[in-house]
Amino acid sequence: MTVATNPAYAGPNPKDYGLPDERELAAWIARSGYFPAFSPPTAASSSQTPAAYSPAVVPKAFPAAPLYTPELPVAPSASAATAGIPRVGEVSLSKIRADFPILAERVEGKQLVWLDNAATTQRPRQVIDRLVHYYEHENSNVHRGAHTLAARSTDAYEAAREKIARFLGAPGKDNIVFVRGTTEGINLVAQSFVKPNLQPGDEIILTVAEHHANIVPWQLIAEETGAVLRVAPVDDTGQIILPEYTRLFNKRTRFASFAQVSNALGTILPVEELIAIAHRFGVPTLVDGAQSVSHIPVNVTALDADFFVFSGHKIFGPTGIGAVYGKKALLEAAKPYQGGGNMIADVTFERTQYHEAPEKFEAGTGNIADAVGLGAAIDYVTSLGLPHTARYEHELLAYGTKELLKIPGLRLIGTATQKASVLSFILDGHSVEDVGQHLARAGIAVRAGHHCAQPILRRFGLEATVRPSLAFYNLPEEIDALAQALRQLTH
Ligand code: PLP
């Protein structure tokens, strides 16, 4: 298997493919609003101060209203308590936090501060109760047996599929395949859809910002088929370099796969453009939505996404459940890569006839209860309103960025103008492990390590970072606690 990196590769002439040349592309990017003009920070303190958090850079899907005005604090801090309890839309944070029993937990003799949301989110009472209800009143295998509980569990399972379809803006529930999570979803697409079409020398495009789950499945099929991986680079802020990505496409390109949000840096990639560019070359794509689905309103139809995958546990749902969205024609064209019960229409020893998608990809008994729980999580997020939660999180991220940059010797890794949730950093004179342990002793849960994304950290000359990551139930006070604990270390 060969991994080709971009710089040495001249690539095709964009004009041959009806694409804009570099100058036109730059104008196109500017028009897209993803890369707003950089306005130098006013705080003299740091060249890292992101210009990101000005109203001009609200992602396109977010409400048009300014997130905050620079004269006001971006979010009330503990010391500015007079500003009152923050709200997500109409709902107060105290009410939201009361929905999450684990947030009241004490660890190390301290109040838990959960800032490890990129690894997994916590579950609201509504999801926990739904699981209990399922096991107490509905538990049965689905699609089998003509008895009452089979009907109840099938209804609940299919209702969850419907909710996911609506949440993602999919045409219908048949576009949604249940899987264990993002990792299994990417493997499914790689094995079922991409591998059967690969010839030696064919190419798959990834970005350097990918989680290992969006690298290794492609390496596996590249090794088997003689295909080649090509890797789009990022700039020093952690944002993909669109002209470089574009240059990777050629007549051998068969597929492109990229995250919507980088789990290590928090960069929001301009997936709409990435998909559009791939489609100009006739190349289908997969969007890894593991880190975006709980932070950014997603509409797969508007994005023209071919495949979109996510994990339930990153969006306040259970572990061991997730979904693949696929365009109907592509799901129909794909071969099942696991065989067994539930996915067949008829079996003889000579040949098997499969059900249509999505059942074709759901061999064996699925994770029924957790699929139902994921449906409840989606109900919960929908009831708060993603535009509201996204807006609140954006303010919190801006506040966190501002506070962390005040810590002497702290360097933020990932300073793109478009970010969600993640504040990756290193601290001069302190190992990542030491910082993680120090924070854990203060009751603050963050991830300290390589975040299953070694290539992107190595792009920044690092093997590990400390990674606090936010969700809508986090408070400015929790940012203050983080900053205070870090200050203790630096003193
Ligand atoms: N992709 C991204 C961007 C992730 O952040 C993660 C998990 O952190 C994954 C894929 C894998 O998700 P899972 O372990 O739920 O399959």
Short mmCIF file of C-alpha atoms in Angstrom, two decimals, residues 129-334:
data_model
loop_
_atom_site.label_atom_id
_atom_site.label_comp_id
_atom_site.label_asym_id
_atom_site.label_seq_id
_atom_site.Cartn_x
_atom_site.Cartn_y
_atom_site.Cartn_z
CA ASP A 129 -35.72 6.58 31.26
CA ARG A 130 -36.42 5.59 27.68
CA LEU A 131 -33.99 2.66 27.96
CA VAL A 132 -35.62 1.54 31.21
CA HIS A 133 -39.07 1.80 29.62
CA TYR A 134 -37.91 -0.25 26.65
CA TYR A 135 -36.60 -3.06 28.84
CA GLU A 136 -39.61 -2.97 31.16
CA HIS A 137 -42.34 -2.80 28.52
CA GLU A 138 -41.13 -3.41 24.97
CA ASN A 139 -38.17 -5.79 24.90
CA SER A 140 -38.37 -8.27 22.04
CA ASN A 141 -36.49 -9.03 18.86
CA VAL A 142 -37.65 -6.95 15.90
CA HIS A 143 -39.14 -7.91 12.55
CA ARG A 144 -39.91 -11.38 13.85
CA GLY A 145 -42.83 -13.01 15.61
CA ALA A 146 -46.37 -11.78 15.47
CA HIS A 147 -46.82 -10.93 19.12
CA THR A 148 -47.41 -7.71 20.96
CA LEU A 149 -43.90 -7.09 22.24
CA ALA A 150 -42.38 -7.78 18.80
CA ALA A 151 -44.70 -5.16 17.40
CA ARG A 152 -43.81 -2.68 20.18
CA SER A 153 -40.06 -3.10 19.82
CA THR A 154 -40.24 -2.98 16.01
CA ASP A 155 -42.30 0.20 16.18
CA ALA A 156 -39.87 1.80 18.64
CA TYR A 157 -36.82 0.74 16.57
CA GLU A 158 -38.26 2.02 13.30
CA ALA A 159 -39.48 5.22 14.95
CA ALA A 160 -35.88 5.86 16.02
CA ARG A 161 -34.73 5.35 12.43
CA GLU A 162 -37.35 7.84 11.30
CA LYS A 163 -36.19 10.40 13.89
CA ILE A 164 -32.59 10.08 12.72
CA ALA A 165 -33.67 10.54 9.10
CA ARG A 166 -35.62 13.69 9.98
CA PHE A 167 -32.80 15.02 12.17
CA LEU A 168 -30.27 14.66 9.34
CA GLY A 169 -32.60 15.98 6.67
CA ALA A 170 -32.56 12.62 4.84
CA PRO A 171 -35.27 11.86 2.27
CA GLY A 172 -36.56 8.93 4.32
CA LYS A 173 -35.87 6.29 6.93
CA ASP A 174 -34.62 3.80 4.33
CA ASN A 175 -31.54 5.98 3.96
CA ILE A 176 -30.54 5.18 7.55
CA VAL A 177 -28.55 2.06 8.48
CA PHE A 178 -28.02 1.28 12.16
CA VAL A 179 -24.42 0.47 13.07
CA ARG A 180 -22.37 0.38 16.30
CA GLY A 181 -21.02 3.85 15.69
CA THR A 182 -18.91 6.01 13.40
CA THR A 183 -16.09 3.47 13.24
CA GLU A 184 -18.34 0.66 12.11
CA GLY A 185 -20.14 3.02 9.74
CA ILE A 186 -16.92 4.00 7.96
CA ASN A 187 -15.84 0.36 7.76
CA LEU A 188 -19.23 -0.52 6.29
CA VAL A 189 -18.95 2.10 3.55
CA ALA A 190 -15.32 1.18 2.84
CA GLN A 191 -16.03 -2.55 2.58
CA SER A 192 -19.48 -2.48 1.00
CA PHE A 193 -19.37 0.45 -1.37
CA VAL A 194 -15.78 1.47 -2.08
CA LYS A 195 -13.72 -1.74 -2.04
CA PRO A 196 -15.71 -3.62 -4.71
CA ASN A 197 -14.98 -0.78 -7.16
CA LEU A 198 -11.24 -0.42 -6.50
CA GLN A 199 -8.49 -1.40 -8.93
CA PRO A 200 -4.75 -1.21 -8.24
CA GLY A 201 -3.62 2.42 -8.52
CA ASP A 202 -7.06 3.86 -7.79
CA GLU A 203 -7.03 6.67 -5.27
CA ILE A 204 -8.91 7.63 -2.12
CA ILE A 205 -8.64 11.15 -0.73
CA LEU A 206 -8.53 11.85 3.01
CA THR A 207 -7.43 14.86 5.00
CA VAL A 208 -4.58 14.96 7.49
CA ALA A 209 -7.12 16.01 10.16
CA GLU A 210 -8.84 12.62 10.34
CA HIS A 211 -9.49 10.44 13.36
CA HIS A 212 -7.87 7.00 13.04
CA ALA A 213 -11.40 5.67 12.39
CA ASN A 214 -11.33 7.56 9.10
CA ILE A 215 -7.82 6.43 8.15
CA VAL A 216 -7.38 2.76 9.06
CA PRO A 217 -10.50 1.38 7.26
CA TRP A 218 -9.22 2.98 4.04
CA GLN A 219 -5.71 1.61 4.61
CA LEU A 220 -7.19 -1.85 5.03
CA ILE A 221 -8.99 -1.76 1.68
CA ALA A 222 -6.04 -0.04 0.00
CA GLU A 223 -3.77 -2.87 1.15
CA GLU A 224 -6.16 -5.45 -0.24
CA THR A 225 -6.72 -3.79 -3.60
CA GLY A 226 -3.50 -1.91 -4.37
CA ALA A 227 -5.25 1.43 -4.10
CA VAL A 228 -3.46 4.56 -2.94
CA LEU A 229 -4.37 7.06 -0.20
CA ARG A 230 -3.85 10.74 -0.90
CA VAL A 231 -3.89 13.19 1.96
CA ALA A 232 -5.05 16.81 1.85
CA PRO A 233 -3.01 19.11 4.10
CA VAL A 234 -4.11 21.78 6.58
CA ASP A 235 -2.67 25.22 7.17
CA ASP A 236 -1.08 26.39 10.42
CA THR A 237 -4.48 27.14 11.95
CA GLY A 238 -5.65 23.59 11.27
CA GLN A 239 -7.97 24.41 8.38
CA ILE A 240 -7.90 22.37 5.18
CA ILE A 241 -6.17 24.06 2.24
CA LEU A 242 -8.90 23.88 -0.38
CA PRO A 243 -6.73 24.40 -3.48
CA GLU A 244 -4.44 21.58 -2.28
CA TYR A 245 -7.43 19.33 -1.70
CA THR A 246 -8.72 20.15 -5.18
CA ARG A 247 -5.35 19.35 -6.73
CA LEU A 248 -5.49 15.81 -5.35
CA PHE A 249 -8.35 14.82 -7.65
CA ASN A 250 -7.62 13.06 -10.91
CA LYS A 251 -9.02 10.34 -13.12
CA ARG A 252 -8.00 7.64 -10.62
CA THR A 253 -9.86 9.18 -7.70
CA ARG A 254 -12.63 6.86 -6.56
CA PHE A 255 -13.70 8.26 -3.18
CA ALA A 256 -13.08 11.07 -0.68
CA SER A 257 -13.70 10.88 3.07
CA PHE A 258 -13.36 13.66 5.64
CA ALA A 259 -14.55 14.80 9.04
CA GLN A 260 -16.91 17.73 9.41
CA VAL A 261 -15.22 18.65 12.71
CA SER A 262 -11.72 17.56 13.71
CA ASN A 263 -11.77 15.85 17.10
CA ALA A 264 -8.19 16.89 17.89
CA LEU A 265 -8.38 20.58 16.90
CA GLY A 266 -12.07 21.42 16.68
CA THR A 267 -11.71 22.77 13.14
CA ILE A 268 -14.98 22.88 11.22
CA LEU A 269 -14.13 21.74 7.71
CA PRO A 270 -16.07 23.31 4.83
CA VAL A 271 -17.73 20.01 3.91
CA GLU A 272 -20.21 21.61 1.54
CA GLU A 273 -17.29 22.79 -0.61
CA LEU A 274 -15.37 19.53 -0.17
CA ILE A 275 -18.38 17.56 -1.40
CA ALA A 276 -19.05 19.97 -4.28
CA ILE A 277 -15.44 19.76 -5.48
CA ALA A 278 -15.49 15.95 -5.31
CA HIS A 279 -18.75 15.86 -7.24
CA ARG A 280 -17.25 17.99 -10.00
CA PHE A 281 -14.91 15.03 -10.53
CA GLY A 282 -17.75 12.54 -10.22
CA VAL A 283 -16.34 11.29 -6.90
CA PRO A 284 -18.65 10.25 -4.06
CA THR A 285 -17.80 11.21 -0.49
CA LEU A 286 -18.27 10.26 3.14
CA VAL A 287 -18.65 12.85 5.89
CA ASP A 288 -17.52 11.71 9.34
CA GLY A 289 -20.03 13.50 11.53
CA ALA A 290 -18.85 12.08 14.86
CA GLN A 291 -17.81 15.48 16.19
CA SER A 292 -20.23 17.67 14.28
CA VAL A 293 -23.61 16.11 14.73
CA SER A 294 -24.16 17.47 18.25
CA HIS A 295 -22.72 20.91 17.49
CA ILE A 296 -23.80 21.92 13.98
CA PRO A 297 -27.23 21.61 12.38
CA VAL A 298 -26.71 19.07 9.59
CA ASN A 299 -28.83 18.61 6.49
CA VAL A 300 -27.45 15.82 4.34
CA THR A 301 -29.75 16.71 1.46
CA ALA A 302 -28.64 20.35 1.41
CA LEU A 303 -25.01 19.22 1.69
CA ASP A 304 -25.58 16.72 -1.12
CA ALA A 305 -23.72 14.23 1.11
CA ASP A 306 -23.36 10.75 -0.33
CA PHE A 307 -22.67 9.12 3.04
CA PHE A 308 -22.78 10.67 6.52
CA VAL A 309 -21.93 8.69 9.65
CA PHE A 310 -22.16 9.44 13.36
CA SER A 311 -22.14 7.79 16.81
CA GLY A 312 -25.00 7.95 19.32
CA HIS A 313 -22.75 8.45 22.31
CA LYS A 314 -21.41 11.73 20.92
CA ILE A 315 -24.92 13.15 20.85
CA PHE A 316 -26.16 12.32 24.35
CA GLY A 317 -27.33 8.84 23.32
CA PRO A 318 -26.14 5.36 24.26
CA THR A 319 -22.82 3.76 23.32
CA GLY A 320 -22.78 0.93 20.78
CA ILE A 321 -25.23 2.57 18.40
CA GLY A 322 -24.82 4.97 15.50
CA ALA A 323 -26.01 5.43 11.98
CA VAL A 324 -24.91 5.63 8.37
CA TYR A 325 -26.88 7.89 6.07
CA GLY A 326 -26.50 6.89 2.44
CA LYS A 327 -28.09 8.07 -0.79
CA LYS A 328 -30.55 5.41 -1.89
CA ALA A 329 -28.85 4.64 -5.20
CA LEU A 330 -25.49 4.21 -3.47
CA LEU A 331 -26.91 1.95 -0.77
CA GLU A 332 -28.55 -0.10 -3.50
CA ALA A 333 -25.26 -0.36 -5.38
CA ALA A 334 -23.32 -1.43 -2.26
#
